[in-house]
Each structure stands twice: as structure tokens, then as C-alpha cells.
Coordinates of C-alpha atoms and ligand atoms in Angstrom, one line a residue:
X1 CA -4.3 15.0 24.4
X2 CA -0.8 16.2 22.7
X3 CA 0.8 13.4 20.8
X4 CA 3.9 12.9 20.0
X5 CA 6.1 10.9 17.6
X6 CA 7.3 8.7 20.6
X7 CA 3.8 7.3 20.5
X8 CA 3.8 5.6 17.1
X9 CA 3.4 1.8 17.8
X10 CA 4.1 -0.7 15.1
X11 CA 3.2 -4.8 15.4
X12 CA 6.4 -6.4 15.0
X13 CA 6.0 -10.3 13.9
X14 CA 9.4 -11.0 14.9
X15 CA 8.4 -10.4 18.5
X16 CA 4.3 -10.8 17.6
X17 CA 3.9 -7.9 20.0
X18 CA 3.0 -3.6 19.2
X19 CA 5.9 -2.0 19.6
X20 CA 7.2 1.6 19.9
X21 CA 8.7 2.7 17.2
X22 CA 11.8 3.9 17.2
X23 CA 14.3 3.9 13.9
X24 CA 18.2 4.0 14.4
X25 CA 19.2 7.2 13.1
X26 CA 16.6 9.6 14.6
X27 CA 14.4 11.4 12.3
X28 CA 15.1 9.2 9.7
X29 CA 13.7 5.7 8.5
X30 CA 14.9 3.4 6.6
X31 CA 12.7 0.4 5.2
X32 CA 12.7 -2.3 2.2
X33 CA 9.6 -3.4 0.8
X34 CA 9.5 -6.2 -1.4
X35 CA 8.4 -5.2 -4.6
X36 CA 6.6 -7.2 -7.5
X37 CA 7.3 -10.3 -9.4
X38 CA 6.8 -8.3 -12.6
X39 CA 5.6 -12.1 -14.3
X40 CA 2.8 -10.5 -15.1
X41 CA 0.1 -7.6 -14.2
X42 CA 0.0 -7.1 -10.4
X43 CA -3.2 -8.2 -9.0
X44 CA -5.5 -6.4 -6.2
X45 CA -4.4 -8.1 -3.7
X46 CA -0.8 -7.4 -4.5
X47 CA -2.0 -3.7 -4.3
X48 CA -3.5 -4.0 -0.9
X49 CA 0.3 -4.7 0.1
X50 CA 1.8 -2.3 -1.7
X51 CA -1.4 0.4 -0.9
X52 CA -1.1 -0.8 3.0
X53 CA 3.4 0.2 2.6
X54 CA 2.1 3.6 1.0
X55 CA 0.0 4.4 4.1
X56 CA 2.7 3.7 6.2
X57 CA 5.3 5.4 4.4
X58 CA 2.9 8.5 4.0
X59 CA 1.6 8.1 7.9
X60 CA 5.8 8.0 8.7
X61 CA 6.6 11.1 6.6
X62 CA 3.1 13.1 8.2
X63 CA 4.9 12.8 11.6
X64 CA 7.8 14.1 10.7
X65 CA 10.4 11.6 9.6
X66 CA 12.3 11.1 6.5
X67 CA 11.8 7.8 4.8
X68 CA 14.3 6.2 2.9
X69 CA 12.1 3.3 1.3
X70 CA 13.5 0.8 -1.2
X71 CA 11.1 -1.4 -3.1
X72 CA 12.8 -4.3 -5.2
X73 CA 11.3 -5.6 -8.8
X74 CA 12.0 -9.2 -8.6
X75 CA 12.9 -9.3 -13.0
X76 CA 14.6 -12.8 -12.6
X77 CA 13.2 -15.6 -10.5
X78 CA 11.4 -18.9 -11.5
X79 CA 8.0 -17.6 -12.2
X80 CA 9.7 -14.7 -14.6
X81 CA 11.9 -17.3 -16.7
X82 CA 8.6 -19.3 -17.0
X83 CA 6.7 -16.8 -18.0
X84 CA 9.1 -15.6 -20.5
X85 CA 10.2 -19.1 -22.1
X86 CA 6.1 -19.6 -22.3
X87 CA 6.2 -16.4 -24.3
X88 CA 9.0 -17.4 -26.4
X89 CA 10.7 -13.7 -25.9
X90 CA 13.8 -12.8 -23.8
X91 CA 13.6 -12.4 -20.0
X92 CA 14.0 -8.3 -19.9
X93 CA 11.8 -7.7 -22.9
X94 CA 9.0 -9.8 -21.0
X95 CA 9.6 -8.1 -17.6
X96 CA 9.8 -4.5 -19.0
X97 CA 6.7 -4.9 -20.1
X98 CA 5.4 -5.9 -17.2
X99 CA 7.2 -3.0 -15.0
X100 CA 6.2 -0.5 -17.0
X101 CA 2.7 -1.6 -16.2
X102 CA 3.2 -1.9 -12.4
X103 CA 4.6 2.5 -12.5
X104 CA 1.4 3.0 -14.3
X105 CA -0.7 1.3 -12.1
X106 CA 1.1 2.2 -9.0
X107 CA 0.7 6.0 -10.3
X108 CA -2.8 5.6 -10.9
X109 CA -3.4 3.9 -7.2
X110 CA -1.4 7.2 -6.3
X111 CA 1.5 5.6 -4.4
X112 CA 4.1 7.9 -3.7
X113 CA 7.3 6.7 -4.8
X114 CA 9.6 4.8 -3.3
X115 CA 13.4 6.3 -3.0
X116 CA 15.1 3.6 -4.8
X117 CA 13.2 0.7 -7.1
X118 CA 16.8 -1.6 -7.3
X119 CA 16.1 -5.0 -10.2
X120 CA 17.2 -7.9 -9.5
X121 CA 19.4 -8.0 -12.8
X122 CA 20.9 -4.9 -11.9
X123 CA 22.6 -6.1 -8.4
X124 CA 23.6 -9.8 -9.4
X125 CA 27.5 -8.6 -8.4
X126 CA 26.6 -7.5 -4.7
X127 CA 24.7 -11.2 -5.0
X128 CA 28.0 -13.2 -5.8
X129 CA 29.4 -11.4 -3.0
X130 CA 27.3 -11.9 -0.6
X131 CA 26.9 -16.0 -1.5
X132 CA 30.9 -16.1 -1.5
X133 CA 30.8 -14.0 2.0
X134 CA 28.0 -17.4 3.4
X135 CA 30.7 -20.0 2.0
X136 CA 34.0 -18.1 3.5
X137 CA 31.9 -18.4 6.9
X138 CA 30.9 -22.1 6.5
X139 CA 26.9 -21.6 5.4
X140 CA 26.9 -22.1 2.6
X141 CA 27.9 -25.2 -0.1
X142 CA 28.1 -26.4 -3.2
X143 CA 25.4 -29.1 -4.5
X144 CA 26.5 -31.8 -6.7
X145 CA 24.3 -30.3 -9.4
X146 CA 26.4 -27.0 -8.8
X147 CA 24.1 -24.9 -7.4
X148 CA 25.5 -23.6 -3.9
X149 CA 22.7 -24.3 -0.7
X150 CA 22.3 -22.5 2.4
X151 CA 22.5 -24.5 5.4
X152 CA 19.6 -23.8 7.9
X153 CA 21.7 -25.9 10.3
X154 CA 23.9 -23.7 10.7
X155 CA 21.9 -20.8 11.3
X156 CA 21.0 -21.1 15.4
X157 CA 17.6 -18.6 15.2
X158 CA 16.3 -20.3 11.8
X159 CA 13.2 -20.3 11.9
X160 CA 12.5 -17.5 14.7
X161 CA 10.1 -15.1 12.2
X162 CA 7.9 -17.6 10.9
X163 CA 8.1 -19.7 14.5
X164 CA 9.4 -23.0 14.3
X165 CA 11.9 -25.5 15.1
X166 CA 14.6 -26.1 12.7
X167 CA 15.3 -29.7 14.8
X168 CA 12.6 -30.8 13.6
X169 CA 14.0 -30.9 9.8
X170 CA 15.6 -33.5 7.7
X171 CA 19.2 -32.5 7.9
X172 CA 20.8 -32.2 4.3
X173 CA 17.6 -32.5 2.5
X174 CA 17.8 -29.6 -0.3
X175 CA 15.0 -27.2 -2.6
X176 CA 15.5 -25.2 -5.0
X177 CA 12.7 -23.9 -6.2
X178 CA 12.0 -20.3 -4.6
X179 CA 8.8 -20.9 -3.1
X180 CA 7.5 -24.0 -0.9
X181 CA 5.4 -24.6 2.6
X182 CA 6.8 -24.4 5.8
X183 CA 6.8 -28.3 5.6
X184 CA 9.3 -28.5 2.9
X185 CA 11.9 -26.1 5.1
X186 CA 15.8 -27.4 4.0
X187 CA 18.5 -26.1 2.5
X188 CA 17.8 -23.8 -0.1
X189 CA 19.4 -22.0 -3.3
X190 CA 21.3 -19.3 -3.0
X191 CA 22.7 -19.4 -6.4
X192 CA 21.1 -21.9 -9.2
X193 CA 23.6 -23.7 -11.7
X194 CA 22.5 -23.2 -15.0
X195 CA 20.1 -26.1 -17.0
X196 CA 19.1 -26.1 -20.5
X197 CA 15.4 -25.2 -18.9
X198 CA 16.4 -21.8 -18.0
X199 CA 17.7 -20.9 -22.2
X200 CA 19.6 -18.1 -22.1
X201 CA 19.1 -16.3 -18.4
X202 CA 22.3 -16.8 -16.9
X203 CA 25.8 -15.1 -15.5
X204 CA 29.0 -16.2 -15.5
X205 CA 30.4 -15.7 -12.0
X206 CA 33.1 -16.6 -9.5
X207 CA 30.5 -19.2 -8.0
X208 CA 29.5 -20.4 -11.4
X209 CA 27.0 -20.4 -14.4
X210 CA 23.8 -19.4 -13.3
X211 CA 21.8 -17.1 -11.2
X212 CA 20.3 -15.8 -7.7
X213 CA 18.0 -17.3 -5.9
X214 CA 14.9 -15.0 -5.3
X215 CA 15.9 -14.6 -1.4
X216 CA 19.1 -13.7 -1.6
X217 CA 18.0 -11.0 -4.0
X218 CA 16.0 -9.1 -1.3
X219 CA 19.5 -9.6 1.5
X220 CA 21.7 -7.6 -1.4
X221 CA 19.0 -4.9 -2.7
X222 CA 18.2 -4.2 1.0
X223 CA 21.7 -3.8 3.0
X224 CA 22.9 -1.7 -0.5
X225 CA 20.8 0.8 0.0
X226 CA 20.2 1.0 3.8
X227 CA 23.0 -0.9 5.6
X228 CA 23.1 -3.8 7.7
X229 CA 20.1 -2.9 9.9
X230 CA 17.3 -1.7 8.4
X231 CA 14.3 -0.1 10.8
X232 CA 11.2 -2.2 8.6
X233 CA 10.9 -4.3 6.4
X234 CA 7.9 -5.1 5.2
X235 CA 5.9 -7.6 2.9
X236 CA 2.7 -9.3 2.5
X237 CA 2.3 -12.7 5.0
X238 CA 2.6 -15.4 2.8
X239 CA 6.0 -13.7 2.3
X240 CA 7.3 -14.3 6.2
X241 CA 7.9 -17.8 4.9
X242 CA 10.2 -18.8 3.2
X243 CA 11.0 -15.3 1.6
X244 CA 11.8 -13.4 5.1
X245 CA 13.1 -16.4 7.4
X246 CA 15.7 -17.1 4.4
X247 CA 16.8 -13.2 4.3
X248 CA 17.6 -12.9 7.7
X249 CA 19.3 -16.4 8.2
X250 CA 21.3 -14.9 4.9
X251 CA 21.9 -11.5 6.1
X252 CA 22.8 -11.8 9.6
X253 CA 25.1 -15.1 9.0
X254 CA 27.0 -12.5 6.6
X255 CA 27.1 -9.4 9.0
X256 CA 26.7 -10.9 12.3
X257 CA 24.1 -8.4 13.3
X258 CA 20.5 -8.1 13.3
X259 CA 18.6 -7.6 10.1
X260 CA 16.1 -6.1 10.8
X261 CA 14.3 -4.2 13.6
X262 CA 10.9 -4.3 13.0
X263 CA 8.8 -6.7 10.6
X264 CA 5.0 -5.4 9.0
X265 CA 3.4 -8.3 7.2
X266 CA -0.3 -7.0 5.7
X267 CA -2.6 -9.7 5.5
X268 CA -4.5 -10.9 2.7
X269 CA -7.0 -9.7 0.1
X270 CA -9.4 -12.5 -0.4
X271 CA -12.6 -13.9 -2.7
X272 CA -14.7 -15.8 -0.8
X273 CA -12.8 -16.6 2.2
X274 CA -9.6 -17.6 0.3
X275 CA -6.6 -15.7 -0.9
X276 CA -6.5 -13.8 -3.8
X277 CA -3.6 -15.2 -6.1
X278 CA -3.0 -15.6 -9.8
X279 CA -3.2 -19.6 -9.5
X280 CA -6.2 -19.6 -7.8
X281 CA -7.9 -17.8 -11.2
X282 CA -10.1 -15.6 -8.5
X283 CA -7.7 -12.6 -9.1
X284 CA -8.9 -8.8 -10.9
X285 CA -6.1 -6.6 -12.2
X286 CA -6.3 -2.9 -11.3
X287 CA -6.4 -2.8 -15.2
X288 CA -9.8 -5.5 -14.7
X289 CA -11.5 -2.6 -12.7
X290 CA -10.6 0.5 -14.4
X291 CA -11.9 -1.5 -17.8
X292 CA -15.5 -1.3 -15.8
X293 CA -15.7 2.1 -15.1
X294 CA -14.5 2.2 -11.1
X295 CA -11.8 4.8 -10.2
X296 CA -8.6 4.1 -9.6
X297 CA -8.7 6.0 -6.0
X298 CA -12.0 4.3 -5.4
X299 CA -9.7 0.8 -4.9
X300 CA -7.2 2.8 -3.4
X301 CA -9.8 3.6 -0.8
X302 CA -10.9 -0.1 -0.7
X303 CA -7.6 -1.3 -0.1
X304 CA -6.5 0.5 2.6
X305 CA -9.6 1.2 5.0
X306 CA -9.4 -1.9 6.8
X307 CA -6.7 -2.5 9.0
X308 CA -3.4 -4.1 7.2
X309 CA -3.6 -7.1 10.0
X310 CA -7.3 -8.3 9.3
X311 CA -7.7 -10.4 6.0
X312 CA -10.7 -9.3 3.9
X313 CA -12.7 -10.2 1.3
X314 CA -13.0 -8.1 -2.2
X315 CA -16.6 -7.5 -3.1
X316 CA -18.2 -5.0 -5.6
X317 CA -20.6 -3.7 -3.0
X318 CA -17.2 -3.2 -0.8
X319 CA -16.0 -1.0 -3.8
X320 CA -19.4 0.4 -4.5
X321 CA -19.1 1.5 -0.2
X322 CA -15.8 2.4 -0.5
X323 CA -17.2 5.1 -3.6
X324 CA -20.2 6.2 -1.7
X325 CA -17.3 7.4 0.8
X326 CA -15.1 9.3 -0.9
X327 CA -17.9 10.9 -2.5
X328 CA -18.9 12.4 0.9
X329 CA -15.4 13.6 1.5
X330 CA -14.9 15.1 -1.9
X331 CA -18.4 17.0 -1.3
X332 CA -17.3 18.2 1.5
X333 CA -14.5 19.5 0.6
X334 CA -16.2 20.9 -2.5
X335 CA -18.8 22.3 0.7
X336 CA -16.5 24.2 2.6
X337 CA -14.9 26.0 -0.5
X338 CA -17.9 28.0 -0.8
X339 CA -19.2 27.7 2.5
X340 CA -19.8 31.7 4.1
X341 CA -21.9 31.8 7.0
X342 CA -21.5 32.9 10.3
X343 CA -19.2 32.1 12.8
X344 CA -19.7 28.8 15.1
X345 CA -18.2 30.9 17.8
X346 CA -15.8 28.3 18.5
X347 CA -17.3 25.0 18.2
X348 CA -16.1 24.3 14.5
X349 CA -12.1 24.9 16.4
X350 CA -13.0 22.8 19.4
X351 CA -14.7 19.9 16.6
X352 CA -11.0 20.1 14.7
X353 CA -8.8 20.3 17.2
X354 CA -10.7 16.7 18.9
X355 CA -10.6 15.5 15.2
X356 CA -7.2 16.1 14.5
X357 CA -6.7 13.8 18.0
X358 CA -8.3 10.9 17.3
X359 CA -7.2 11.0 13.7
X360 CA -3.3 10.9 15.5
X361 CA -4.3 8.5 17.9
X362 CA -5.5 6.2 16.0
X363 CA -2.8 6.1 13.0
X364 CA -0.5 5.9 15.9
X365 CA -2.0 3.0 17.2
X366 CA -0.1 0.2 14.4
X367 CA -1.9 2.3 11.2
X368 CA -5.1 1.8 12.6
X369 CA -7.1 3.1 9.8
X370 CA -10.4 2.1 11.0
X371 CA -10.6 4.3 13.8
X372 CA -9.1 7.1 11.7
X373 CA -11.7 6.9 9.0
X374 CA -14.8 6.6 11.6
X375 CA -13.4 9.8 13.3
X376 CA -13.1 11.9 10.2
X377 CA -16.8 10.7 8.9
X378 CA -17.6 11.6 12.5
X379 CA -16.2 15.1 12.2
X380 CA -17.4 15.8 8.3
X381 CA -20.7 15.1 10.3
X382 CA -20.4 17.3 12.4
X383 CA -18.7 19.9 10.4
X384 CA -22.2 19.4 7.9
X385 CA -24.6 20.0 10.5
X386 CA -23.2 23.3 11.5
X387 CA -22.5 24.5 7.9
X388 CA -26.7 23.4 7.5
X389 CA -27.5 26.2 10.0
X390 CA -25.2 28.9 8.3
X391 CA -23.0 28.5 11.5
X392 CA -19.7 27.9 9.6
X393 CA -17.4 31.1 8.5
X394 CA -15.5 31.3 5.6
X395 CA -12.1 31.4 7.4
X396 CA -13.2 28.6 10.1
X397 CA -14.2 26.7 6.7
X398 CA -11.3 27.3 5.0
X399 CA -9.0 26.1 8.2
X400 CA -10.9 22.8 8.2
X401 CA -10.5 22.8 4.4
X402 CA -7.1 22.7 4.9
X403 CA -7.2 20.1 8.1
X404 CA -8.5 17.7 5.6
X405 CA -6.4 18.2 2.2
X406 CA -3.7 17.6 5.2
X407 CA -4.8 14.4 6.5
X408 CA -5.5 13.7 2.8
X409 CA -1.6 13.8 2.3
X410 CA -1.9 10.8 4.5
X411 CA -5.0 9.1 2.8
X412 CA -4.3 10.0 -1.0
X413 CA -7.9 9.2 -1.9
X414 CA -9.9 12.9 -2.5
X415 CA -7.7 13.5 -5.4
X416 CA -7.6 17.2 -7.0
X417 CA -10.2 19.5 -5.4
X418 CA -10.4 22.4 -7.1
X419 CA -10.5 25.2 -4.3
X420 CA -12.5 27.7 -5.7
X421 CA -14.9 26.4 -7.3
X422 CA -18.0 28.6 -7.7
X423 CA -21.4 28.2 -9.2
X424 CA -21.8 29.7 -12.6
X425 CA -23.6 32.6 -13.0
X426 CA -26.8 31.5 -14.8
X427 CA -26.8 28.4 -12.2
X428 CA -27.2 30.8 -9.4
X429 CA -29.7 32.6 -11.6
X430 CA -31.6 29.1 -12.1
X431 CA -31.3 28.2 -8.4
X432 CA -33.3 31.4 -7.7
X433 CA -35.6 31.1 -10.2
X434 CA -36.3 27.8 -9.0
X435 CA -36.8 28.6 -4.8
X436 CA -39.4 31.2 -6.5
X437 CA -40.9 29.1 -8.3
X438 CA -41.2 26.2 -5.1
X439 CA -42.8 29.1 -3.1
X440 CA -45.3 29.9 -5.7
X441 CA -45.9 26.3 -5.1
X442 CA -45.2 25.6 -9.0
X443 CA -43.6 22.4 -9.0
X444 CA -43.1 21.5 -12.7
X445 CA -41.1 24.9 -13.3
X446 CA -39.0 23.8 -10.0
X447 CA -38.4 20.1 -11.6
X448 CA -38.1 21.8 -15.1
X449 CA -34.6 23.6 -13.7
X450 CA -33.9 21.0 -11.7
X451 CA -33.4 19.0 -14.6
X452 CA -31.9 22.1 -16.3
X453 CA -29.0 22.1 -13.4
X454 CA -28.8 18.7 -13.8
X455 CA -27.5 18.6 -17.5
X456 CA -24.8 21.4 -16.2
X457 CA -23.9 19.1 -13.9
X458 CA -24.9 20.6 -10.6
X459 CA -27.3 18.1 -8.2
X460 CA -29.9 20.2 -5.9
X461 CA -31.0 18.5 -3.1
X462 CA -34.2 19.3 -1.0
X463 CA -33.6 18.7 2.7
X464 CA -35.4 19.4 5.9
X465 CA -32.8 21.9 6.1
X466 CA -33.6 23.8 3.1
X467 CA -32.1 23.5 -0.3
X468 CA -28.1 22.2 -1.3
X469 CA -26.3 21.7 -4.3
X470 CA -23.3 20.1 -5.6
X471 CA -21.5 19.3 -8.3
X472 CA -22.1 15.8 -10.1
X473 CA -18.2 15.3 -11.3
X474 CA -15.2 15.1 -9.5
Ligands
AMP1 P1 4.7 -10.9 -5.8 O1 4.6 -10.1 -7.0 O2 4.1 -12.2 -5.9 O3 6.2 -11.1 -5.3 O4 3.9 -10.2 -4.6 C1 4.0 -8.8 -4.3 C2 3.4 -8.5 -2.9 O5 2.0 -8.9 -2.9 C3 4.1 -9.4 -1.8 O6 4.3 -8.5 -0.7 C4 3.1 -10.4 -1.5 O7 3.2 -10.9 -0.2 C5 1.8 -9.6 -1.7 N1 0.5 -10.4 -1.9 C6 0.4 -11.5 -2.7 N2 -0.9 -11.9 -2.7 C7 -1.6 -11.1 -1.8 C8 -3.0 -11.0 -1.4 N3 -3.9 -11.8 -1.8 N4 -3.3 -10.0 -0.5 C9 -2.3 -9.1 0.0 N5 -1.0 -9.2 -0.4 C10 -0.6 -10.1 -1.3
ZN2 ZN1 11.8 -9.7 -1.1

């Protein structure tokens, strides 16, 4: 079946329904992604968020479009001034620590990178303006402790992402902390008068001593860089509330026009049935796993191979599966760089060309990775069996080759496979020696170069269809 871009379908939770997906400038899309807190070292679950927003970004760009994707660092909010007066050192020096962290580990996960990574700190200006903007229009006001409130009551569709009914609220009732339960809904802080608690984290401003609230943060960062209407935004779920319902009431009230076309929330990464987060304590770092040997891509995998709407929960069998699979993909690409047999007359095209269909399909279908994964295992099945009867050519091998370093643009898990790689001479030389040695029926020389081929890192395998090798590292 030909597919086409028309047929990308995205689940929308403003609507809770898949829909096409269609961005407002054709060709191009434009999408915010909120970024990290940097309080501290990201955790793995924050990565399945920000691994999930990579896949789509990747998938987006694969068919065709230009992305234009802005991912905020949240460097002042009330878990960063926490952190910070706990550590007894000023508020950038504790979050640049902890950003340059996040690029590393985000470069070692092998995100691509986003367009624009705005701070907080930088944008406090656009902030002010937009606050003074929700005053002018009668939405927002000024506390008696000073710090200027939104008022959900004025805002008709409050309420319509994370689906409830703003009637049902206390009117006048205020928070100002940045995050709370869907219980708690009132007015909340747009802008935070100044008290001795927060030292010396403030700005003097039109609208006062103080600084942002964290939503109104994401409603400057985002409409700077991609206008009033952005095509996605997108966010992990415990994020639709309060974080997303307070950026559109904030943004639309200001503009007067919708926000935002389409929202992607990715579910959860959990441990044992309940969601990872730093205060639960049931959290690993990136940093937690590298420190015991697993491979950066390995989580990568992990992270993104089950579909972004389905929670899950981390394991270290999951990662131990989720390495036993890309070591069957980087052996087979490792497989069809040397592979020279005869031609399939055919069959290896027809075996692509279904591949490369389902693989479409099923990314189409709302990033449905699951289907796209089972397809390609299918088809590096497939692909094996013929290359174990010699029926695979070297330019039908090197067509699929490229076919999956392609789709691996998408993926970003194989990492660097080295294209040419060749047996060394005195390997071959062993390998022969060794078949010799088999039909002579003389095992202990054959086990005696297996082991030899084993210390020069090459594995030989005895199958029922004759003898394979491959390489032991990456
Ligand atoms: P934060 O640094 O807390 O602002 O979170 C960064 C991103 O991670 C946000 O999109 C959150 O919604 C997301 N997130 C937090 N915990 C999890 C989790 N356990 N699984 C998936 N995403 C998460
Ligand atoms: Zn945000």
C-alpha cells in the first residue's frame, strides 16, 4: 500500500481522539516540549518523555517535514530555589550544573537536538509582559501578599484538557505553589512576590519584586519561538494538570486564539505498578545505569519500544530484553556487510518493499512502535533465513543494509556500524583450519580455535545450517 504523509495520525488529549495530522504551515512543524526541572539529575522516567518526543520528532522529520522543536529548561521554579538554598549555593550555579548533565545524558541517549533550548531566566521580560497583557484584559489580579493570580473564572474552557468543571470550584480560593491535584484547582500564580524564603532569586519588574510562576514560563518560551498556535505540544501526563490546563487558559486569554492544535502526553515509566518520581525514592538516573555496565542505547531502546500511551514498568530483565534486541539488529547489520551469495531472485525486494509498509504503517498509526519493531524483527527473520542458504547478493544485501541504517534514523538505537567490516586474515585462516579439523572429526583442535577466535573477539556458531560467525563487540 503507498503511504503518504496525509496518513500520519496523532492522539490528541484535548479531543481524546487519533487524529490526522495536519500542522499550519505545510511542510513544516512547529512543537514545544517541556523540558527538565534541572533540580537535579533527570531520572528514567523523565527520559521515557523526552526519548518518546525524540521518536516523534525523528518519525516527523523521516516523512518529510521540517520540525521546529523548542524544549524549555525550567532553571527557576520552587523545586530549583529549594534545591539550591538546601545546597547553600546560588540558583544558576546549582542549575548549570545540573543542565550540563541533562546535554550529556541527552547526547548519550542520542536525542537529536531540539532547535531552540530557551531558560526560564533568560525570558523573564516576555513573562512580565505577558502577566501585564492577563491584567489589561481583566484575568489576572493582584493578591494581598503581592503576588498577581490568574482567575480560572474568567477563563470559559478552564478546565477543557484535563476534563472538568471549573463550577465546581471555590471561587477566589488561591495557590501558589506550582504543582497541586486537580482537587486543589484555584487561582494560581502567575508572578510570586518576593519572601525572605526565596534569598536572593528575584527581579525587579513593572508587576513587582519577584518571579514567574512555572506555567507562565512554558506560555512565553513557547509563543516566542513559534507564534500563537503551535501544531504540538507535548509533555509527560502528570503534566496535563495543572502545567498544560494553566498554559492555555494563560495563552489563549492573552491572544484570543487557540493554543495549541494538537496535545501528546506519554505515559508513565513505573516500579512496581507506581510512577517513577524522585519523591517516591524508586527512581535510577541514566548515570545509575551506565555506573553498572548497561549501554546508554540499550535504555534508549527500553524507553521507547512500548507505545508512549501505555504505562510500563522498568525492570532489569526489560533492559536485559531490550539488549538481547539490538544485539540481533546490530548482527545483522554487521551480517549483511559481508554477506555475498547468490541472488534471491526477487524475494529479498518483495520481503523489503512489505517491510518498509508495515514499518510506515505502523509509525503512522499515533507512533505505534510496537507494531514497527515486531515487523522489522519479522523481516531481519526473514532476511536471515535466506542469507543461511547463500540466497542473499551482495547488492540485494547492501540495499537492505541501507533500508535499515534508514529506519535507524528513525530508531537511533544500532549506533555506529562499521560497513565494512571484514574478518582478519588469520581468522579466516583459523575458521578453515577449524571446518578441517570438524570434518576429520577432531574436536579438541575445533574447540582449541574456537577459543582462539574467541580471544580475537569473533563468536562461531554451529547451526543446523552450517557454521556463522560474528563479532563479540559493538
Ligand atoms: P520535570 O523535570 O519534573 O519537569 O519533568 C520532565 C518531564 O518528565 C515532564 O514531561 C514530565 O511529565 C515527565 N515525567 C516525569 N515523571 C515521569 C515518569 N515516571 N514517566 C514518564 N515521564 C515522566
Ligand atoms: Zn512546560
Amino acid at each position: 500500500m503507498e503511504t503518504t504523509v496525509e496518513n500520519i495520525r496523532l492522539y490528541n488529549t484535548l479531543t481524546r481522539r487519533k487524529e490526522k495530522f495536519e500542522p499550519i504551515e505545510k511542510g513544516t512543524v512547529r512543537m514545544y516540549t517541556c523540558g527538565p526541572t534541572v533540580w537535579d539529575f533527570a531520572h528514567i522516567g523523565n527520559f521515557r518523555s523526552f526519548v518518546f518526543e525524540d521518536l516523534l520528532r525523528r518519525w516527523l522529520k523521516y516523512r518529510g517535514f521540517k520540525v521546529v522543536q523548542v524544549m524549555n529548561i525550567t532553571d527557576v521554579d520552587d523545586r530549583t530555589i529549594a534545591a539550591s538554598r538546601k545546597q547553600g549555593i546560588p540558583l544558576d550555579e546549582h542549575t548549570g550544573r545540573y543542565i550540563k548533565a541533562f546535554f550529556e545524558d541527552i547526547a548519550a541517549l542520542n536525542l537529536e537536538r531540539a532547535e531552540h533550548y530557551p531558560r526560564a531566566t533568560g525570558n523573564i521580560p516576555e513573562m512580565v509582559t505577558l502577566i501585564k497583557k492577563l491584567i489589561e484584559k481583566g484575568y489576572a489580579y493582584k493578591g494581598e501578599d503581592g503576588s498577581i493570580y490568574y482567575d480560572i473564572s474568567k477563563f470559559k474552557n478552564y478546565g477543557e484538557l484535563s476534563k472538568f468543571k471549573v463550577e465546581q470550584l471555590q471561587a477566589g480560593a488561591r495557590v501558589k505553589v506550582d504543582e497541586y491535584d486537580k482537587a486543589e484547582a484555584r487561582d494560581f500564580a502567575l508572578w510570586k512576590a518576593w519572601t525572605e524564603d526565596e534569598g536572593n532569586v528575584f527581579w525587579e519588574t513593572e508587576i513587582g519584586k519577584g518571579r514567574p510562576g512555572w506555567h507562565i514560563e512554558c506560555s512565553a518560551m513557547s509563543m516566542k519561538y513559534l507564534g500563537e498556535t503551535l501544531d504540538i505540544h507535548t509533555g509527560g501526563v502528570d503534566n496535563m494538570f495543572p502545567h498544560h490546563e494553566n498554559e492555555i487558559a494563560q495563552s489563549e486569554a492573552v491572544t484570543g486564539r487557540k493554543f495549541v492544535n494538537c496535545w501528546v502526553h506519554c505515559e508513565h515509566l513505573l516500579v512496581e505498578g507506581k510512577r517513577m518520581a524522585k519523591r517516591f525514592g524508586n527512581y535510577y538516573t541514566l548515570r545509575d545505569l551506565t555506573k553498572l555496565g548497561h549501554d546508554p542505547l540499550v535504555v534508549r531502546y527500553l524507553l521507547l519500544s512500548t507505545h508512549y500511551r501505555q504505562q510500563f514498568n522498568f525492570t532489569f530483565e526489560g533492559l536485559n530484553a531490550a539488549k538481547n534486541a539490538i544485539d540481533r539488529l546490530r548482527n545483522f547489520t554487521r551480517r549483511l556487510s559481508y554477506t555475498d551469495g547468490s541472488s534471491s531472485k526477487g524475494k529479498a525486494k518483495h520481503l523489503a518493499e512489505h517491510f518498509k509498509s508495515e514499518f510506515t504503517e505502523a509509525m503512522d498509526d499515533d507512533v505505534n512502535v510496537g507494531s514497527a519493531l515486531a515487523a522489522l524483527f519479522e523481516f531481519v527473520r526473514e532476511v536471515n533465513n535466506l542469507i543461511d542458504v547463500n540466497s542473499l547478493s551482495k547488492e540485494e544485501a547492501r540495499e537492505i543494509y541501507d533500508l535499515i541504517v534508514g529506519f535507524d534514523k528513525v530508531l537511533g538505537v544500532i549506533g555506529e556500524v562499521k560497513e565494512e567490516e571484514k574478518l582478519p586474515k588469520e581468522a579466516e585462516e583459523l575458521i578453515l583450519k577449524r571446518e578441517e579439523a570438524r570434518k576429520a572429526k577432531d574436536w579438541k583442535t575445533a574447540d582449541e580455535i574456537r577459543t582462539q577466535l574467541k580471544n580475537m573477539g569473533i563468536i562461531i556458531e554451529d547451526t543446523a545450517q552450517g557454521m556463522k560467525w560474528r563479532m563479540e563487540k559493538h
